[in-house]
GROMACS .gro file of C-alpha atoms in nm:
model
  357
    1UNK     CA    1  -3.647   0.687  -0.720
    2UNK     CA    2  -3.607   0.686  -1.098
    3UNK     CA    3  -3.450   0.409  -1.220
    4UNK     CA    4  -3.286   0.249  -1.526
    5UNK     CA    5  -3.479  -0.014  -1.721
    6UNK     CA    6  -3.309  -0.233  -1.950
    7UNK     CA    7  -3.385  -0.131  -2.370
    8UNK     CA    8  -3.332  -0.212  -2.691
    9UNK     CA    9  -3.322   0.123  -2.829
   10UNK     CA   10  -2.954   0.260  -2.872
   11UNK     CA   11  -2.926   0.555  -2.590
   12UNK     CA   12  -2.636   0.840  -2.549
   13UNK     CA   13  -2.570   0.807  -2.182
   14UNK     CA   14  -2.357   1.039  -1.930
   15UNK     CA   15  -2.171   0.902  -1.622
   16UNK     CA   16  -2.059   1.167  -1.376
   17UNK     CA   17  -1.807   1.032  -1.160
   18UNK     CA   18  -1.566   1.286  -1.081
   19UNK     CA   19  -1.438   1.207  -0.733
   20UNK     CA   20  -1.131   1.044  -0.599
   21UNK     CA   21  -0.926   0.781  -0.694
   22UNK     CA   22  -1.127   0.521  -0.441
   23UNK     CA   23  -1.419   0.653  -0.515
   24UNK     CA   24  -1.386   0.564  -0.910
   25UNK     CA   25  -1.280   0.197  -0.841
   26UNK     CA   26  -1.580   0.166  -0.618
   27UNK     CA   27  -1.784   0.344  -0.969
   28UNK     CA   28  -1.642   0.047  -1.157
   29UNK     CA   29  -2.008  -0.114  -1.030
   30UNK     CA   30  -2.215   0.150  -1.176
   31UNK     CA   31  -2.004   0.162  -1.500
   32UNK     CA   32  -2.056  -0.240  -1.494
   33UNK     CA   33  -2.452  -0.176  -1.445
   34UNK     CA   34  -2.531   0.012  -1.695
   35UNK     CA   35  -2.325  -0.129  -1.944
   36UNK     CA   36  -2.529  -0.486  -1.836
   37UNK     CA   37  -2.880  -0.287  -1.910
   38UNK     CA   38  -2.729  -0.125  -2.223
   39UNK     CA   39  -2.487  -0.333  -2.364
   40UNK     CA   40  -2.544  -0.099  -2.699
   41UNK     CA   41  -2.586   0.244  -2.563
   42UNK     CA   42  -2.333   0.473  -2.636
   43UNK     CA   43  -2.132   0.590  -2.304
   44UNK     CA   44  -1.985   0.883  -2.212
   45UNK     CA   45  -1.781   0.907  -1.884
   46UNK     CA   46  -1.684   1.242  -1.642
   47UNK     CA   47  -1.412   1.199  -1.395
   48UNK     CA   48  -1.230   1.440  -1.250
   49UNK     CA   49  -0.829   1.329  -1.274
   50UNK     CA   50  -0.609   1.192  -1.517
   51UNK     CA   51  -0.541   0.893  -1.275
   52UNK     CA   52  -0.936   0.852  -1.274
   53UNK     CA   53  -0.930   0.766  -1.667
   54UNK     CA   54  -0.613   0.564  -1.590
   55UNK     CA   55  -0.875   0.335  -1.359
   56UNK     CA   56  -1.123   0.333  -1.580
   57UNK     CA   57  -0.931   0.220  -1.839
   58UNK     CA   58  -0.797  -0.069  -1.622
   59UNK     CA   59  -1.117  -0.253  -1.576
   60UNK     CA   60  -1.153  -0.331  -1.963
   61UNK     CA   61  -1.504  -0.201  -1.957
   62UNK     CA   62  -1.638  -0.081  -2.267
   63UNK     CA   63  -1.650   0.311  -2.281
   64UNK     CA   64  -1.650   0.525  -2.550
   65UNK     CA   65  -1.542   0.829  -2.461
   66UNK     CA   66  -1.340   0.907  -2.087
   67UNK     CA   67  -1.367   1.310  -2.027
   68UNK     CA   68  -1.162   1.454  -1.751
   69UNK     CA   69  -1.338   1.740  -1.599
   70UNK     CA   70  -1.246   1.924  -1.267
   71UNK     CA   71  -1.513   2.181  -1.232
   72UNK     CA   72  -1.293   2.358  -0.927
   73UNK     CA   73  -0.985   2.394  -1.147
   74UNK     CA   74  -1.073   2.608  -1.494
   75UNK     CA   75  -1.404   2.807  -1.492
   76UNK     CA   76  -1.316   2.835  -1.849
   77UNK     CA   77  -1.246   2.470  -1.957
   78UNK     CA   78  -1.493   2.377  -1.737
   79UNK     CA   79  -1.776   2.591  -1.906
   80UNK     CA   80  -1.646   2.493  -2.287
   81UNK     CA   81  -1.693   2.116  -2.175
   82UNK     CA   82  -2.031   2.153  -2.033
   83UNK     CA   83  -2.123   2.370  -2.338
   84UNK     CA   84  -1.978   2.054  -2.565
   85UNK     CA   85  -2.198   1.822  -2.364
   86UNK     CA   86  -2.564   2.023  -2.448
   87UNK     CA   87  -2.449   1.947  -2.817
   88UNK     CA   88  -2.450   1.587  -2.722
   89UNK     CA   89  -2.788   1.536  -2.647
   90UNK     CA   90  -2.775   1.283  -2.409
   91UNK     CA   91  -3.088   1.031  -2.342
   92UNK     CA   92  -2.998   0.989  -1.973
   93UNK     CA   93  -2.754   1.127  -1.710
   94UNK     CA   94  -2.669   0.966  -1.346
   95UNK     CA   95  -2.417   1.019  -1.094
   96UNK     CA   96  -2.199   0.830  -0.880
   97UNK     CA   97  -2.425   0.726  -0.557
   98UNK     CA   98  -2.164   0.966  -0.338
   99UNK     CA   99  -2.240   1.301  -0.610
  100UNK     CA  100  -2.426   1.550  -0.345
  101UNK     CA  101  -2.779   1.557  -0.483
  102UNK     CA  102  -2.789   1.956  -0.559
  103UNK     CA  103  -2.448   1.921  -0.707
  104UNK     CA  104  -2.555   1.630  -0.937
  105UNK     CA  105  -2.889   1.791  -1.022
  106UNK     CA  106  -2.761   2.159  -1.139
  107UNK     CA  107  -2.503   1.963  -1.320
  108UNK     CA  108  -2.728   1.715  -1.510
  109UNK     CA  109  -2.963   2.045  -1.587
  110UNK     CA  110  -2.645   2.203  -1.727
  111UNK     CA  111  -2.567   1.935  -1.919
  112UNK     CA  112  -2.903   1.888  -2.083
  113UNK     CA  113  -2.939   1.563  -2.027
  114UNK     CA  114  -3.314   1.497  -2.101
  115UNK     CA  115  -3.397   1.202  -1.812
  116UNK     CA  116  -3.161   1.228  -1.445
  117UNK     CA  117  -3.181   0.900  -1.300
  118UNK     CA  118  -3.102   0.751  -0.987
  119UNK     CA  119  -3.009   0.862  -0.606
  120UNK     CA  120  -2.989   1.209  -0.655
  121UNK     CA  121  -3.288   1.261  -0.940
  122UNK     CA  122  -3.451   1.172  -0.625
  123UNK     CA  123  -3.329   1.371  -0.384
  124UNK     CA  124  -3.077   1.175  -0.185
  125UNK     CA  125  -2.763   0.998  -0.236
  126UNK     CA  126  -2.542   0.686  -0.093
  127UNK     CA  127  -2.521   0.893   0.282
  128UNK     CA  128  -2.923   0.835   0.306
  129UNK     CA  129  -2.826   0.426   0.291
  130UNK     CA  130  -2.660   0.208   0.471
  131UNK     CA  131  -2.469   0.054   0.209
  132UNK     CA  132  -2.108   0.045   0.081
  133UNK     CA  133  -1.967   0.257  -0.161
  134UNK     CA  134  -1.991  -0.032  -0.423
  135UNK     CA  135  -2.364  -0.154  -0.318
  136UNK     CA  136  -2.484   0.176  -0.368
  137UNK     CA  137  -2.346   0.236  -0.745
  138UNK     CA  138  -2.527  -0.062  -0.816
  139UNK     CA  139  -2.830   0.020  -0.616
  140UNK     CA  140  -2.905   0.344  -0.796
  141UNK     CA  141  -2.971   0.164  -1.105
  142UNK     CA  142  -3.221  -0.023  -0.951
  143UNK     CA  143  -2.979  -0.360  -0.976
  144UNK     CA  144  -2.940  -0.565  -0.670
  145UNK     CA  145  -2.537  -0.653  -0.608
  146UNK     CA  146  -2.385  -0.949  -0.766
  147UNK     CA  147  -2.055  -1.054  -0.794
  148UNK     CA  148  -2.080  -0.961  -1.113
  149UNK     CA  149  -2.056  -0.631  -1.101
  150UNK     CA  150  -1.788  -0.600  -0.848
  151UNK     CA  151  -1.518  -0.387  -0.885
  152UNK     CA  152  -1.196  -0.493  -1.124
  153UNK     CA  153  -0.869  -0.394  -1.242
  154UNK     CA  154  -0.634  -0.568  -1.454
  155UNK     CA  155  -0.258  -0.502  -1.506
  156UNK     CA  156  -0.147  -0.402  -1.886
  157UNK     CA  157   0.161  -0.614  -1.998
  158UNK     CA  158   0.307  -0.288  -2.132
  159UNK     CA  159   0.303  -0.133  -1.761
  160UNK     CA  160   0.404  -0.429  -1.600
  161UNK     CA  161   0.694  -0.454  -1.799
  162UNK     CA  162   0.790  -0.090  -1.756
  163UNK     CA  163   0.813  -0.135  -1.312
  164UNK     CA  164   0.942  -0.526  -1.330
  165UNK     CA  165   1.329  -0.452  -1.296
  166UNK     CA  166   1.262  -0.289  -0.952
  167UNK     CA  167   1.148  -0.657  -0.815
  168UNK     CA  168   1.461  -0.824  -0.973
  169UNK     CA  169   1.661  -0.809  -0.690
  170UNK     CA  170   1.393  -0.949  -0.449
  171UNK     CA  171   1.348  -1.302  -0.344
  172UNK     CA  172   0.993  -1.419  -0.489
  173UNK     CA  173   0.960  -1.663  -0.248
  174UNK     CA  174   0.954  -1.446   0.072
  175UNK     CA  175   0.631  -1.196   0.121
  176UNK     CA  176   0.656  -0.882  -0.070
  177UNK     CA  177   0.480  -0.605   0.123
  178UNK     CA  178   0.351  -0.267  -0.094
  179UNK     CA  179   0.343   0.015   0.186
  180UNK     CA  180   0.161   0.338   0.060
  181UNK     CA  181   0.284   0.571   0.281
  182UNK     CA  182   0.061   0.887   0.194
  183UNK     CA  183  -0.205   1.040   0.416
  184UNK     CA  184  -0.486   1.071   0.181
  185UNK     CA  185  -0.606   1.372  -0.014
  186UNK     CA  186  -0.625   1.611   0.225
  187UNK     CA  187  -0.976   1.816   0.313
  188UNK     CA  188  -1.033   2.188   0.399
  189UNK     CA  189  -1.147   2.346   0.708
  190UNK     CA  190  -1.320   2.589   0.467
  191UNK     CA  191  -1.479   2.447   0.142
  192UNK     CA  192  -1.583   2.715   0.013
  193UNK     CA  193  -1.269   2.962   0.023
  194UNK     CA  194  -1.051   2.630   0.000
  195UNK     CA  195  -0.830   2.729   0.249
  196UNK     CA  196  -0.679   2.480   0.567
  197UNK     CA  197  -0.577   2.159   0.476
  198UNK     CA  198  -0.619   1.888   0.700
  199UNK     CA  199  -0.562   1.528   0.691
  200UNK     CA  200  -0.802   1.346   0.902
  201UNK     CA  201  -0.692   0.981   0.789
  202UNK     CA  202  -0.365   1.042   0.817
  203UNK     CA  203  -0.120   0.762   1.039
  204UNK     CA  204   0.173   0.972   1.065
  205UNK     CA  205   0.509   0.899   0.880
  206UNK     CA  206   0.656   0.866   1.204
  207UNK     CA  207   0.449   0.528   1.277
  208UNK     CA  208   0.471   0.411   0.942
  209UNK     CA  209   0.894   0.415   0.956
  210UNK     CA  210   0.837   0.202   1.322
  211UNK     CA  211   0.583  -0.055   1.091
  212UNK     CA  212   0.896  -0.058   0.826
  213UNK     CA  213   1.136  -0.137   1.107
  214UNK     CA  214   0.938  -0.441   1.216
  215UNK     CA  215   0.864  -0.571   0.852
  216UNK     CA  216   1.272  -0.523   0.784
  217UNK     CA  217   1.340  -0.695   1.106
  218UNK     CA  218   1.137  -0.969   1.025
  219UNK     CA  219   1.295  -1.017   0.698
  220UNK     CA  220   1.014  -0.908   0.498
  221UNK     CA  221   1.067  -0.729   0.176
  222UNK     CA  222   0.891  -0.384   0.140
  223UNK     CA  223   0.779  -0.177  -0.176
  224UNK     CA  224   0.720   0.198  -0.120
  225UNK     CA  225   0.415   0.289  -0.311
  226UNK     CA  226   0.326   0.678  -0.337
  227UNK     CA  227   0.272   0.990  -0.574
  228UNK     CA  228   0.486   1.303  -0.578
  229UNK     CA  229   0.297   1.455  -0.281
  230UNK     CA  230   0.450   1.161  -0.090
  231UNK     CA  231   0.823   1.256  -0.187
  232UNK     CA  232   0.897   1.447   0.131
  233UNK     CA  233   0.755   1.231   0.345
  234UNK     CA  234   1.063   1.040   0.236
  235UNK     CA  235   1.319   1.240   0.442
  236UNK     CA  236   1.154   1.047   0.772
  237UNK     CA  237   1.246   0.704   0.600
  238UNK     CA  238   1.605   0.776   0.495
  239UNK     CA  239   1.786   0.497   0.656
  240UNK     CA  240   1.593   0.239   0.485
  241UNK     CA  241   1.631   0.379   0.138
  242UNK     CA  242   1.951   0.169   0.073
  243UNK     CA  243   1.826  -0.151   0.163
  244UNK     CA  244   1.859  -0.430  -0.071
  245UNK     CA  245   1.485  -0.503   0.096
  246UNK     CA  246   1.341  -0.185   0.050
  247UNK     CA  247   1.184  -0.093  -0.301
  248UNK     CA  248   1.154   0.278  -0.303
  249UNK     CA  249   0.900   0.375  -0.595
  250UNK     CA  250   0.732   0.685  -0.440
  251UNK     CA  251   0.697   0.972  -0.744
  252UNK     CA  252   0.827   0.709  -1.005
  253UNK     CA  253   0.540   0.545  -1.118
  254UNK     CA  254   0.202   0.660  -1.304
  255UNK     CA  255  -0.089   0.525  -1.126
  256UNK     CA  256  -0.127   0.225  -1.390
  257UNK     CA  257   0.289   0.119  -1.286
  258UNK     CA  258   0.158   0.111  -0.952
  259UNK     CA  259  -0.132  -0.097  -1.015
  260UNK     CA  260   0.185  -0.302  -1.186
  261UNK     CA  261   0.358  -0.232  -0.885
  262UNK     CA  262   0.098  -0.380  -0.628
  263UNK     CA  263  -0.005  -0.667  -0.832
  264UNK     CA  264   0.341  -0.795  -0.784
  265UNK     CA  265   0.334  -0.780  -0.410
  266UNK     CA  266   0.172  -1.034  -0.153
  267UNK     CA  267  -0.005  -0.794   0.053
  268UNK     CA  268  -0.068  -0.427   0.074
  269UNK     CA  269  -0.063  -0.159   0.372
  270UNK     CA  270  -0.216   0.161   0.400
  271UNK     CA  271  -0.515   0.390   0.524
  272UNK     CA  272  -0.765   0.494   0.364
  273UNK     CA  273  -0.659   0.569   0.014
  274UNK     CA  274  -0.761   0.504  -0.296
  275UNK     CA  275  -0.427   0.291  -0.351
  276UNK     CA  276  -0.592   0.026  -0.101
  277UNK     CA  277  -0.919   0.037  -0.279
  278UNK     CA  278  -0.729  -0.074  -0.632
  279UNK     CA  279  -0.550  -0.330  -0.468
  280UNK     CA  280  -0.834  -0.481  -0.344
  281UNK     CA  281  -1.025  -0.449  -0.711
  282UNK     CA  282  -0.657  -0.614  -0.812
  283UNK     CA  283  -0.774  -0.911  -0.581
  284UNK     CA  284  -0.451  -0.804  -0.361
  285UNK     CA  285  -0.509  -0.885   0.012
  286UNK     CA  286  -0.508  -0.510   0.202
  287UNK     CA  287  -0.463  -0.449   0.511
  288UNK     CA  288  -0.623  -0.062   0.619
  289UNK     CA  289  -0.552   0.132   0.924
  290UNK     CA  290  -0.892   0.275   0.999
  291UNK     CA  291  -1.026   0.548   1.204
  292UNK     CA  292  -1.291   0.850   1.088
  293UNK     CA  293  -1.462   0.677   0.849
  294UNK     CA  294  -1.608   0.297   0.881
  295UNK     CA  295  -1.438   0.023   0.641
  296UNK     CA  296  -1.814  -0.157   0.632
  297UNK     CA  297  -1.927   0.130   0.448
  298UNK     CA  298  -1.590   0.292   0.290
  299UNK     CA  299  -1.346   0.011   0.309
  300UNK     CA  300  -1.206  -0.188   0.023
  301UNK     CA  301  -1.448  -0.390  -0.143
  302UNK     CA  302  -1.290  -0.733  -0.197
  303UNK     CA  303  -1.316  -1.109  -0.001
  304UNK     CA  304  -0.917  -1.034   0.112
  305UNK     CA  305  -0.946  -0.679   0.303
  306UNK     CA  306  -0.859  -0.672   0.638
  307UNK     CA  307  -0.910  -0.380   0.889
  308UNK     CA  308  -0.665  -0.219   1.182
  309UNK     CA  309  -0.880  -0.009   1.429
  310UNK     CA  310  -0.879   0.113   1.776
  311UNK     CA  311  -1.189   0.126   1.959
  312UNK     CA  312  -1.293   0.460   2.093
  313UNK     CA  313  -1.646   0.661   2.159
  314UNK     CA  314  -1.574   0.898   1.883
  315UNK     CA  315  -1.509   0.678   1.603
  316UNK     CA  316  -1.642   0.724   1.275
  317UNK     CA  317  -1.654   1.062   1.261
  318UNK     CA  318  -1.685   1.131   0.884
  319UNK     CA  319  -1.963   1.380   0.810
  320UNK     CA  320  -1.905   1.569   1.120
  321UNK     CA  321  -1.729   1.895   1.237
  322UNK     CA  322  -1.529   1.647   1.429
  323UNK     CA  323  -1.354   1.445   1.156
  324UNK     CA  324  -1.227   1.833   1.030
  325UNK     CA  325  -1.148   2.023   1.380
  326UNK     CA  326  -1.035   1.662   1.581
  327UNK     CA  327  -0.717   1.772   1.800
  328UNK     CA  328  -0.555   1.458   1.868
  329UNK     CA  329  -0.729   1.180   1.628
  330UNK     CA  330  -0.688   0.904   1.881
  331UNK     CA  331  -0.893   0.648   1.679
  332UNK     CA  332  -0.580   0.642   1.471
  333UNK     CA  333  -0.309   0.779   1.687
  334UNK     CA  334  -0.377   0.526   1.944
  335UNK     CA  335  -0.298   0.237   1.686
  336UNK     CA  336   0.037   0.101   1.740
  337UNK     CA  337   0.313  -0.025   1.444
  338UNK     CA  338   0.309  -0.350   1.655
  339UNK     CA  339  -0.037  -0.408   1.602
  340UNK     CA  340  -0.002  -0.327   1.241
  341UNK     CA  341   0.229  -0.619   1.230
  342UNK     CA  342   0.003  -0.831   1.397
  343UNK     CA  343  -0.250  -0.852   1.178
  344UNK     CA  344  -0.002  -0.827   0.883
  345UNK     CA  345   0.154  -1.162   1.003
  346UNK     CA  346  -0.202  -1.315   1.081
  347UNK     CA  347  -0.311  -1.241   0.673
  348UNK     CA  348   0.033  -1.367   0.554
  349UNK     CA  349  -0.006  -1.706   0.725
  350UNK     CA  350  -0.331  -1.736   0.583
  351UNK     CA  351  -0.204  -1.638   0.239
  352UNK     CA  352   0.059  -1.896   0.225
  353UNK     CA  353  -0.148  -2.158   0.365
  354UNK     CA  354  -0.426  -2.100   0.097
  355UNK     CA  355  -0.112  -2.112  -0.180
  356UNK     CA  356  -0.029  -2.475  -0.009
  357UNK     CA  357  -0.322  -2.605   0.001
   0.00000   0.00000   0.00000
């Protein structure tokens, strides 16, 4: 594998991380390693949302320019950028250890980069190691781990102050729970046409009103945390709307007011989303209902990120036809609210134990 070696000389480098909103946070690493083997080299970053940039922005790592390219979405704007980046005449190009190797390669060639490095310059990416997400941005660089280079976000005042009246009315001194109540970003039963969405992570609205019941019962505060594709999921969660307890803030926040958001509450719940992965690189305990894909490998990547599964002989099915085509998902259908709550009750003892002592 080609790898980076620290220089002197001032390079023009080219990040490609255009993936989801998890994915990026766990790309904080490699954005970390290079800037630690060129702390001079002139960086330029691909993601592929506006929330992405919002991320990378967060973690106060130097970058000098953020592009936001989705190559699916404009063949046209997608071109002109790539045409911009030949004139750029970058020294070295590598992608995020997840970038499918061909996909990578064509697009480094495209870009003109004159030295592809890492994984996928190589022929294989992150799925050829058994590594986490985070491990294996650092790993492509040639860098063993440290804690260093883990994964960080930080809360600007400006956002902070722009979400703090909707915690006025809550009591500070009883646990605050952020609930992201989306399904993740859905994937397609045909890739290429982009046709049938799916939603193999997905706990079901109907499971995550029972979890609100329990928290509401128990006295527990709750924040809802979601985009706009969360807002009809709302309909299921009506009667808990006008609570004096319940902090609705699904659609009403950018993604930086809901890092705000969850760096104001004591604990966060949630599958696998990239909402859970920014708490965790907010040092906010998570707590992630798991089933296709393996937390070891996928989950948060923080010392405070706990894990709800349910065993069964089909579990961790990501990469397969299965995780697509599964008809009844029992690896996360067959995880109760109560259970939820269990281990939700376990992590706030610990929390407020840790705060006493």
């Amino acid at each position: 594998m080609n790898t980076v070696k620290a220089s002197t000389k001032q390079l023009n480098i080219l990040v490609e991380i255009m993936h989801g909103l998890g994915d990026t946070v766990c790309a904080l690493a490699l954005l970390k390693g290079v800037r630690y083997l060129y702390p001079d080299a002139k960086l330029t970053v691909l993601c592929k949302m506006k929330s992405g940039r919002d991320i990378i922005e967060s973690s106060y790592i130097s970058i000098d320019k953020i592009i936001v390219l989705d190559v699916y979405k404009n063949i046209y704007t997608s071109f002109k950028t790539i045409m911009n980046l030949r004139k750029q005449n970058f020294d070295i190009g590598i992608s995020a250890g997840i970038t499918p190797v061909k996909k990578s390669q064509l697009f480094m060639k495209l870009c003109g980069v004159k030295e592809h490095i890492g994984f996928q310059a190589s022929g294989t990416n992150k799925y050829d190691y058994n590594m986490h997400f985070v491990e294996a941005n650092v790993k492509t660089l040639g860098l063993e781990f440290n804690d260093e280079l883990r994964p960080q976000l930080y809360v600007d005042t400006d956002s902070d102050k722009s979400i703090c009246h909707y915690f006025d009315g809550l009591d500070q001194a009883r646990p605050i729970i952020g609930l992201c109540i989306g399904n993740a970003d859905p994937s397609l039963t045909n890739r290429w046409l982009r046709t049938g969405r799916v939603f193999p992570k997905a706990w079901g609205i109907t499971r995550m009103r029972e979890l609100i019941k329990l928290l509401v019962n128990k006295d527990y505060q709750v924040v809802l945390i979601g985009g706009n594709q969360e807002k009809p999921l709302l309909e299921e969660l009506h009667e808990f709307l006008g609570l004096s307890k319940v902090v609705n803030l699904v659609g009403k926040c950018s993604i930086k007011q809901s890092m705000a958001a969850i760096k104001r509450c004591t604990c966060s719940i949630g599958i696998d989303t990239g909402m859970q992965h920014i708490a965790g690189a907010l040092s906010v305990p998570t707590i992630s209902i798991f089933g296709p894909t393996n937390p070891k490998y996928i989950g948060p990547f923080s010392t405070c990120s706990y894990f709800v599964e349910h065993e069964v002989s089909c579990k961790y099915c990501y990469g397969t036809d299965r995780y697509i085509h599964c008809k009844d998902r029992r690896c996360l259908t067959e995880i109760s609210p109560q259970q939820v709550m269990d281990i939700v009750e376990r992590v706030l003892e610990k929390i407020f134990i840790d705060i006493e002592l």
